[in-house]
PDB file of N, CA and C in Angstrom:
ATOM      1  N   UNK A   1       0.844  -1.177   0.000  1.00  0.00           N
ATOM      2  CA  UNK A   1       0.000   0.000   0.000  1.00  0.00           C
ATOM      3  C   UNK A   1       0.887   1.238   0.000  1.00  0.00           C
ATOM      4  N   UNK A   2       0.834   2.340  -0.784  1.00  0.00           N
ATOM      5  CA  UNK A   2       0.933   3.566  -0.995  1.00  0.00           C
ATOM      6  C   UNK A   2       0.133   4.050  -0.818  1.00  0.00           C
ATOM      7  N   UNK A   3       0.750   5.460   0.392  1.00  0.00           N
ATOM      8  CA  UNK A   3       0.036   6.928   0.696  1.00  0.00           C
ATOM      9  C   UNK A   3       0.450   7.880   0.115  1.00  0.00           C
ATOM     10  N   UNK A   4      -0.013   9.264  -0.235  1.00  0.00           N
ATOM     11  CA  UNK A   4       0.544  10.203  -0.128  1.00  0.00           C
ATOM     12  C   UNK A   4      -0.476  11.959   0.213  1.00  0.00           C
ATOM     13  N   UNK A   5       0.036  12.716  -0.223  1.00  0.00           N
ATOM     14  CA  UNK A   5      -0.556  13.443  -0.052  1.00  0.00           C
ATOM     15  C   UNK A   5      -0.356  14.623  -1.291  1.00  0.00           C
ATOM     16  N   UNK A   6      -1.446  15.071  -1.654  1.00  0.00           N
ATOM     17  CA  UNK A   6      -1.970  16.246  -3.059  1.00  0.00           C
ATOM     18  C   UNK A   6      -2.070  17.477  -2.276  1.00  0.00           C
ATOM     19  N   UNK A   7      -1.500  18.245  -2.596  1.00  0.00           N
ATOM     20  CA  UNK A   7      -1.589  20.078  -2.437  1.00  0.00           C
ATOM     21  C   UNK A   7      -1.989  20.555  -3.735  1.00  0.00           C
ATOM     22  N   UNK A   8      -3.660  21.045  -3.703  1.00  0.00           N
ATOM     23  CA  UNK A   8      -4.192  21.791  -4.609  1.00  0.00           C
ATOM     24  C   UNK A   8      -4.229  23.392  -4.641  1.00  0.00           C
ATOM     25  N   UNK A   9      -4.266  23.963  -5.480  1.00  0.00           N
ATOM     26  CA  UNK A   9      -4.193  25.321  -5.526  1.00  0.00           C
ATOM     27  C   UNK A   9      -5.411  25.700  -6.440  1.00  0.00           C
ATOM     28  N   UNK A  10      -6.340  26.174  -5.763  1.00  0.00           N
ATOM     29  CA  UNK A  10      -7.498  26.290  -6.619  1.00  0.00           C
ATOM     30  C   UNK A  10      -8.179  28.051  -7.218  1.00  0.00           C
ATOM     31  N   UNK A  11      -8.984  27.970  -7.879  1.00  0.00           N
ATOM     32  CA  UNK A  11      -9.658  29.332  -8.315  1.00  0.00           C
ATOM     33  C   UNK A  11     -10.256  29.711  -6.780  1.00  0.00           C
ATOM     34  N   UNK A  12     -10.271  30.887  -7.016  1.00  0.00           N
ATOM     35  CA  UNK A  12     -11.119  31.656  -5.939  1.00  0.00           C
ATOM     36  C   UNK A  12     -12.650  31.630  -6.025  1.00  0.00           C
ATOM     37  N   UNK A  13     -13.289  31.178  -4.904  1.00  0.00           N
ATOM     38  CA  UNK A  13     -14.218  30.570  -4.713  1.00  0.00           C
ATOM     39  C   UNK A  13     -14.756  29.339  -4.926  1.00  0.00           C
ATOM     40  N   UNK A  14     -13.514  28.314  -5.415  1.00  0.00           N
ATOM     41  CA  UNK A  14     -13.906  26.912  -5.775  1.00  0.00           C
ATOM     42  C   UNK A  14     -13.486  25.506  -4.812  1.00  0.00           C
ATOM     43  N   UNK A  15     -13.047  26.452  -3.655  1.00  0.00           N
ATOM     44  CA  UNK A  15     -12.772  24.898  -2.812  1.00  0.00           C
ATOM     45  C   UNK A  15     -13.574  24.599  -2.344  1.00  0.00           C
ATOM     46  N   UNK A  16     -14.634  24.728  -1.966  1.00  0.00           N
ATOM     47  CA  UNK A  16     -15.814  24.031  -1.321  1.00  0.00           C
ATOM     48  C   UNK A  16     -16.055  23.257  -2.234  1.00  0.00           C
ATOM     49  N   UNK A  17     -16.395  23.353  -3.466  1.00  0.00           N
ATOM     50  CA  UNK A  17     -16.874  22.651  -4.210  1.00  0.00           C
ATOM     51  C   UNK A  17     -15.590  21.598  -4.725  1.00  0.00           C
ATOM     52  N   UNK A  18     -14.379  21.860  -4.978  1.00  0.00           N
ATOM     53  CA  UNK A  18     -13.392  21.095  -4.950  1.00  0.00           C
ATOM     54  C   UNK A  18     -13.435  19.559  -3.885  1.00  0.00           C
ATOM     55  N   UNK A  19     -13.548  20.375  -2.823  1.00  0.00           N
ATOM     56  CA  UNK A  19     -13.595  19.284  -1.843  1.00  0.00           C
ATOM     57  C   UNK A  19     -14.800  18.468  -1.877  1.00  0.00           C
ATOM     58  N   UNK A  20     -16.014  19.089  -2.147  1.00  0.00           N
ATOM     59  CA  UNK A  20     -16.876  17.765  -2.265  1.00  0.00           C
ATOM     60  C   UNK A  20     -16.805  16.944  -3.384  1.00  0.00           C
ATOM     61  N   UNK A  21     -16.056  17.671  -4.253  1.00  0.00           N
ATOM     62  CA  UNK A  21     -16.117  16.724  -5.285  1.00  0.00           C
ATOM     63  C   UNK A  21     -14.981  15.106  -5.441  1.00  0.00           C
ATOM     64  N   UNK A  22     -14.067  15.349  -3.931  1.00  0.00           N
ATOM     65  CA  UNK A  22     -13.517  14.624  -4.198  1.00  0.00           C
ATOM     66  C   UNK A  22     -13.439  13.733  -2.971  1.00  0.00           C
ATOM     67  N   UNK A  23     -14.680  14.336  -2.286  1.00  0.00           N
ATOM     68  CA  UNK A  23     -14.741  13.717  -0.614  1.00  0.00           C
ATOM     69  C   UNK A  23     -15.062  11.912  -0.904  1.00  0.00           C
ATOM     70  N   UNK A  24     -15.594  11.366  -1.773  1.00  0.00           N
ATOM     71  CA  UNK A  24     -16.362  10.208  -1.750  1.00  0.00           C
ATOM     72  C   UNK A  24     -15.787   9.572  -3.269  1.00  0.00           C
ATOM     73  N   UNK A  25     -14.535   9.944  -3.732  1.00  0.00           N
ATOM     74  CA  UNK A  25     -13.984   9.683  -4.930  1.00  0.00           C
ATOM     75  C   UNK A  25     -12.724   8.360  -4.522  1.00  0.00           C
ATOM     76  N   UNK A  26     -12.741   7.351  -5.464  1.00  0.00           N
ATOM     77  CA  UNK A  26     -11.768   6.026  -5.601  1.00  0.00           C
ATOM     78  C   UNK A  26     -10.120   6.636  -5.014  1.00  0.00           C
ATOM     79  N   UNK A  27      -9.773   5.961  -4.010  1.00  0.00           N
ATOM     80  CA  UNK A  27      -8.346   6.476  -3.842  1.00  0.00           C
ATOM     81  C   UNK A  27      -8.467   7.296  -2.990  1.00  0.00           C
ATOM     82  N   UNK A  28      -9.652   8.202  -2.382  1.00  0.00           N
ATOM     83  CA  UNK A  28      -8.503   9.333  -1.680  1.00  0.00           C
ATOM     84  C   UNK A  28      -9.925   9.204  -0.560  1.00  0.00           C
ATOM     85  N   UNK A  29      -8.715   9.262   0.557  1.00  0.00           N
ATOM     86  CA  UNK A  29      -8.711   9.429   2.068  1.00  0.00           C
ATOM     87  C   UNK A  29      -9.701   9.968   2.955  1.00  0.00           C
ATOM     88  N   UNK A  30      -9.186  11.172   2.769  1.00  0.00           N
ATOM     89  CA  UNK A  30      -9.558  12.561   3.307  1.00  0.00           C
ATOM     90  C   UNK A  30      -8.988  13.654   2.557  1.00  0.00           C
ATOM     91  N   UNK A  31     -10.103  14.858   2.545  1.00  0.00           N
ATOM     92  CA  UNK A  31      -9.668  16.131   1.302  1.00  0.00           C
ATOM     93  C   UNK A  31      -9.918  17.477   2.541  1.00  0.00           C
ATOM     94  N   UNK A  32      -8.595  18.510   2.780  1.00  0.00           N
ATOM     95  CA  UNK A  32      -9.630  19.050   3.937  1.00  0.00           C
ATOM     96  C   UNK A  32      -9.056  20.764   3.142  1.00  0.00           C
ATOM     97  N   UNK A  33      -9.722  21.560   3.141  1.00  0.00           N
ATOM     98  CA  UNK A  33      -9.396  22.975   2.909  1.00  0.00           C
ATOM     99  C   UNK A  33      -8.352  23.307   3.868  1.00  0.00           C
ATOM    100  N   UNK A  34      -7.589  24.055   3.210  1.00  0.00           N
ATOM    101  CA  UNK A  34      -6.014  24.350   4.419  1.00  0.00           C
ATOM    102  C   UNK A  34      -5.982  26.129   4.110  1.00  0.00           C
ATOM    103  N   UNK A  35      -5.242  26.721   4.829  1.00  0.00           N
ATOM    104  CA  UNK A  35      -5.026  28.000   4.580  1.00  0.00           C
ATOM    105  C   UNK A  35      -3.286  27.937   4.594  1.00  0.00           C
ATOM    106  N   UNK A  36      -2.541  28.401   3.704  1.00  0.00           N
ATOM    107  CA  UNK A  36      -1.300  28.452   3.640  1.00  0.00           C
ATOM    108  C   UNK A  36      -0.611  28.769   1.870  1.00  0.00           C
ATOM    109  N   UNK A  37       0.272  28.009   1.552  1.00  0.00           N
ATOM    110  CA  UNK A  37       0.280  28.337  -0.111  1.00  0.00           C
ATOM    111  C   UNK A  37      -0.355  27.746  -0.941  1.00  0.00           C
ATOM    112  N   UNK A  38      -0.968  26.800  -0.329  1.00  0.00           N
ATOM    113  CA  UNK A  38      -2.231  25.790  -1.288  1.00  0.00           C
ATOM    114  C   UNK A  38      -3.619  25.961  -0.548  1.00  0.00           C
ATOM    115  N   UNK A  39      -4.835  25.607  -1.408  1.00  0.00           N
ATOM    116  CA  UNK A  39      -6.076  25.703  -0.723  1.00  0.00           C
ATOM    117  C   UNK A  39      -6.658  24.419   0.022  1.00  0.00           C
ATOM    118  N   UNK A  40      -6.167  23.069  -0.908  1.00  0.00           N
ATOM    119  CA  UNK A  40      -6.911  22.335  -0.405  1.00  0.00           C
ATOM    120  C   UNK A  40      -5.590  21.107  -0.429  1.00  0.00           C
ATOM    121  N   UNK A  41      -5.627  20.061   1.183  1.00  0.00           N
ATOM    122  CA  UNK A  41      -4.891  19.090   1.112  1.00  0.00           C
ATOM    123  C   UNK A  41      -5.828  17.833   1.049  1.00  0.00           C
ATOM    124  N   UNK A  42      -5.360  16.983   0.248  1.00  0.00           N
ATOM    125  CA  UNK A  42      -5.602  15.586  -0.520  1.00  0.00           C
ATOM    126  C   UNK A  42      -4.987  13.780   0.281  1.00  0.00           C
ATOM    127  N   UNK A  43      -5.652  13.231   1.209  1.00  0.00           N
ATOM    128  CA  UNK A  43      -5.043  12.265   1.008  1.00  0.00           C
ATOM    129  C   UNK A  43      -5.193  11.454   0.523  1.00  0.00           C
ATOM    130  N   UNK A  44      -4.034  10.313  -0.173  1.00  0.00           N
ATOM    131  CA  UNK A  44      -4.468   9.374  -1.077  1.00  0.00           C
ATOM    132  C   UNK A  44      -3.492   7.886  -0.911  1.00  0.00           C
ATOM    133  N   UNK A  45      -4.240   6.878  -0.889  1.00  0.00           N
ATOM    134  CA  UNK A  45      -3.929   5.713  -1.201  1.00  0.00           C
ATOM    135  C   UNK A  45      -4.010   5.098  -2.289  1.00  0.00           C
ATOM    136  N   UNK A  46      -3.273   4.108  -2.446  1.00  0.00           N
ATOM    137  CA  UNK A  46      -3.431   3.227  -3.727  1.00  0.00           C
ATOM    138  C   UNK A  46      -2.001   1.829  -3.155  1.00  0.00           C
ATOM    139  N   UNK A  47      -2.847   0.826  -4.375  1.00  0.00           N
ATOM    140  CA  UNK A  47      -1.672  -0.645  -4.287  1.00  0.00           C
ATOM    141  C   UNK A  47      -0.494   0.502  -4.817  1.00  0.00           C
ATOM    142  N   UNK A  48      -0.255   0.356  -5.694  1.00  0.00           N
ATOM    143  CA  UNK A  48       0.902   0.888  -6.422  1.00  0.00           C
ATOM    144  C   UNK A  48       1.342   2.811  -6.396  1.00  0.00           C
ATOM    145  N   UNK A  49       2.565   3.379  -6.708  1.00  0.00           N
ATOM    146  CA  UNK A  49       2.911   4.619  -7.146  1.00  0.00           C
ATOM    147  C   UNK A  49       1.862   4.801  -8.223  1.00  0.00           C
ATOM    148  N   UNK A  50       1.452   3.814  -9.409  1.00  0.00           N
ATOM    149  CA  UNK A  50       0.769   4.324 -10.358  1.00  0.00           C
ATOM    150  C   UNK A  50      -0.791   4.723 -10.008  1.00  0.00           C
ATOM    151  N   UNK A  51      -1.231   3.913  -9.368  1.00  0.00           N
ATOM    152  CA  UNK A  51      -2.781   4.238  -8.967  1.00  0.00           C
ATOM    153  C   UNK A  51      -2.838   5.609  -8.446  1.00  0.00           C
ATOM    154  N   UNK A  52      -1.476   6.196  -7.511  1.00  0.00           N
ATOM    155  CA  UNK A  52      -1.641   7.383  -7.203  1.00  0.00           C
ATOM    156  C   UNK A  52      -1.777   8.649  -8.539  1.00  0.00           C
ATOM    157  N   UNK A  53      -0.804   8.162  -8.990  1.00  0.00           N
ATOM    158  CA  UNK A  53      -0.513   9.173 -10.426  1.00  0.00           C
ATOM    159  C   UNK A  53      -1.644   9.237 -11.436  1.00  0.00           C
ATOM    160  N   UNK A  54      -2.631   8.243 -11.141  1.00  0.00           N
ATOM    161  CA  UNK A  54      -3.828   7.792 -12.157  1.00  0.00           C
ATOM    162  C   UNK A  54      -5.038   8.876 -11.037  1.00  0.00           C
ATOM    163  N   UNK A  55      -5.547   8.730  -9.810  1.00  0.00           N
ATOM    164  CA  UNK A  55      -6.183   9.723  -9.219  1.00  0.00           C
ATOM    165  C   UNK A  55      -5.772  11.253  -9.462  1.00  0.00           C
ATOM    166  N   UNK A  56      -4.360  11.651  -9.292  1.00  0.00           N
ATOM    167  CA  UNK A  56      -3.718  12.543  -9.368  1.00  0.00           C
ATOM    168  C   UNK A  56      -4.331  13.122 -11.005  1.00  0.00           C
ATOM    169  N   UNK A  57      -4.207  11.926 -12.198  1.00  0.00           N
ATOM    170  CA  UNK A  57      -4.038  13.155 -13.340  1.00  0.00           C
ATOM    171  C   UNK A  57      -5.966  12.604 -13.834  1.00  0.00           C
ATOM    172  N   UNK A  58      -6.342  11.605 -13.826  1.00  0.00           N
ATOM    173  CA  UNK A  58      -7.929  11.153 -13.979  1.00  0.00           C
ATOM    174  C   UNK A  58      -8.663  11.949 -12.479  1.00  0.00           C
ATOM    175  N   UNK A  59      -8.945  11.883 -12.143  1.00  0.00           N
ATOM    176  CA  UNK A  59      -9.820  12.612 -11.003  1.00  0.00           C
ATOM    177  C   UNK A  59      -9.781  14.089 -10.013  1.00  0.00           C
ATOM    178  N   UNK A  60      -8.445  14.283  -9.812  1.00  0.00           N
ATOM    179  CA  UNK A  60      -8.281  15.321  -9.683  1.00  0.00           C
ATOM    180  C   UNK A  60      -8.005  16.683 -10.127  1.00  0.00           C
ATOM    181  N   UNK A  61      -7.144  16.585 -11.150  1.00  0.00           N
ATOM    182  CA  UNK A  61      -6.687  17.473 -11.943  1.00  0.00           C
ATOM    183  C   UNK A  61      -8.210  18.078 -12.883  1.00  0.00           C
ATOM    184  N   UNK A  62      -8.581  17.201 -13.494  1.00  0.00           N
ATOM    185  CA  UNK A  62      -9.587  17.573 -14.531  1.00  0.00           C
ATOM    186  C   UNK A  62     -10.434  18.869 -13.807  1.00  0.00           C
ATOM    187  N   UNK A  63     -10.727  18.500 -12.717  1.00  0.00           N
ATOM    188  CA  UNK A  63     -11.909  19.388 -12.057  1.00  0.00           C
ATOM    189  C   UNK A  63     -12.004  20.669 -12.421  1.00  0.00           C
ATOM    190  N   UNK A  64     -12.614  21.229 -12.382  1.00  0.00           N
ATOM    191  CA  UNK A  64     -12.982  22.888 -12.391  1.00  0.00           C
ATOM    192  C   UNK A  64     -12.746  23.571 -11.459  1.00  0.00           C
ATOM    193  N   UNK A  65     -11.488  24.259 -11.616  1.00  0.00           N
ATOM    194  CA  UNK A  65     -11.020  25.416 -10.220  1.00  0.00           C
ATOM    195  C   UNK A  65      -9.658  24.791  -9.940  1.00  0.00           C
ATOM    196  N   UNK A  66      -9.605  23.091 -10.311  1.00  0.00           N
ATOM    197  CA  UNK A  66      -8.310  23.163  -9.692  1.00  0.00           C
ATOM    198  C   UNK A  66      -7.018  23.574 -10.726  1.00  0.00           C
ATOM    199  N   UNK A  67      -6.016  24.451  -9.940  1.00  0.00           N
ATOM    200  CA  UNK A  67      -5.082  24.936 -11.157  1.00  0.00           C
ATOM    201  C   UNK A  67      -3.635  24.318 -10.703  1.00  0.00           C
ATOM    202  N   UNK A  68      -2.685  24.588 -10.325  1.00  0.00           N
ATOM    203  CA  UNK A  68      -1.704  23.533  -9.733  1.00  0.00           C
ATOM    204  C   UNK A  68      -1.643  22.543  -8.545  1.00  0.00           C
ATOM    205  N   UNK A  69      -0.589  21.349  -8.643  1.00  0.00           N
ATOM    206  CA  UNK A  69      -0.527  20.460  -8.248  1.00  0.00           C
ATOM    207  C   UNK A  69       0.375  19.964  -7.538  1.00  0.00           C
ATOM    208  N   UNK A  70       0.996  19.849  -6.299  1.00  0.00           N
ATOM    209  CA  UNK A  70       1.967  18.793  -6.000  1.00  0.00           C
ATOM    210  C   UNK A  70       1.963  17.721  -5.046  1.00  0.00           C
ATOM    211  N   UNK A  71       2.147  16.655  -5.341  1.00  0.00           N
ATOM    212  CA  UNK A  71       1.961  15.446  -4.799  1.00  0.00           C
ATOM    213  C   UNK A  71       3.135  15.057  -4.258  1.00  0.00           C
ATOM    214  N   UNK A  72       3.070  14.539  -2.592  1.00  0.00           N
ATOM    215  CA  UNK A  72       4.125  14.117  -2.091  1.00  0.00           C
ATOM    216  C   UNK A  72       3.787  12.422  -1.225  1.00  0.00           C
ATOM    217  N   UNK A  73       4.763  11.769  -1.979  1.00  0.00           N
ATOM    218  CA  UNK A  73       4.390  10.865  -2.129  1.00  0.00           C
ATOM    219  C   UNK A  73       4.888  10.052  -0.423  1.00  0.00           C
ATOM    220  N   UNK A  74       4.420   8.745   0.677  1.00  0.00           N
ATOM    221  CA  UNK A  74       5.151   9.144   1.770  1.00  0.00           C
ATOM    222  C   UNK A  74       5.855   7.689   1.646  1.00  0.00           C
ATOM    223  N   UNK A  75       7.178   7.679   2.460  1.00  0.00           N
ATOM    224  CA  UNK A  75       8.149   6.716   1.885  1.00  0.00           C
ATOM    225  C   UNK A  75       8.499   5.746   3.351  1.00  0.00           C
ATOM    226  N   UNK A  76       7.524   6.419   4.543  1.00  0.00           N
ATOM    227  CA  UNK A  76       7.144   5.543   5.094  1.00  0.00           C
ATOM    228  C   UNK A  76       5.859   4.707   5.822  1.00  0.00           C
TER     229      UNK A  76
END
């Protein structure tokens, strides 16, 4: 099993809706709004590195509002 964690950076006024959209989505954890250089933090599981990278660029990215991305992947 692989964890990691997604730092989204979203449009203004779109994390609420960011986050529900990904509260009950394949792969990920918990999604919680943060205040700092990103809006919203992402956690995510998967068997493999790839399942993460497959939520990461199929489910998350696509959304509306979200604009950059970084994923840190955890190595223990």
């Amino acid at each position: 099993m692989v964890d990691a964690y997604a730092m989204l950076d979203t449009a203004a006024g779109t994390t609420d809706d960011v986050c529900q959209s990904l509260h009950d989505a394949e792969g990920i954890v918990e999604v919680y709004a943060i205040a700092g250089d990103f809006d919203v933090i992402v956690e995510l599981t998967g068997d493999d590195p790839r399942d993460l990278l497959e939520t990461v660029t199929d489910t998350i990215r696509p959304l509306e509002g979200v604009g950059t991305t970084r994923t840190y992947i955890c190595i223990d």
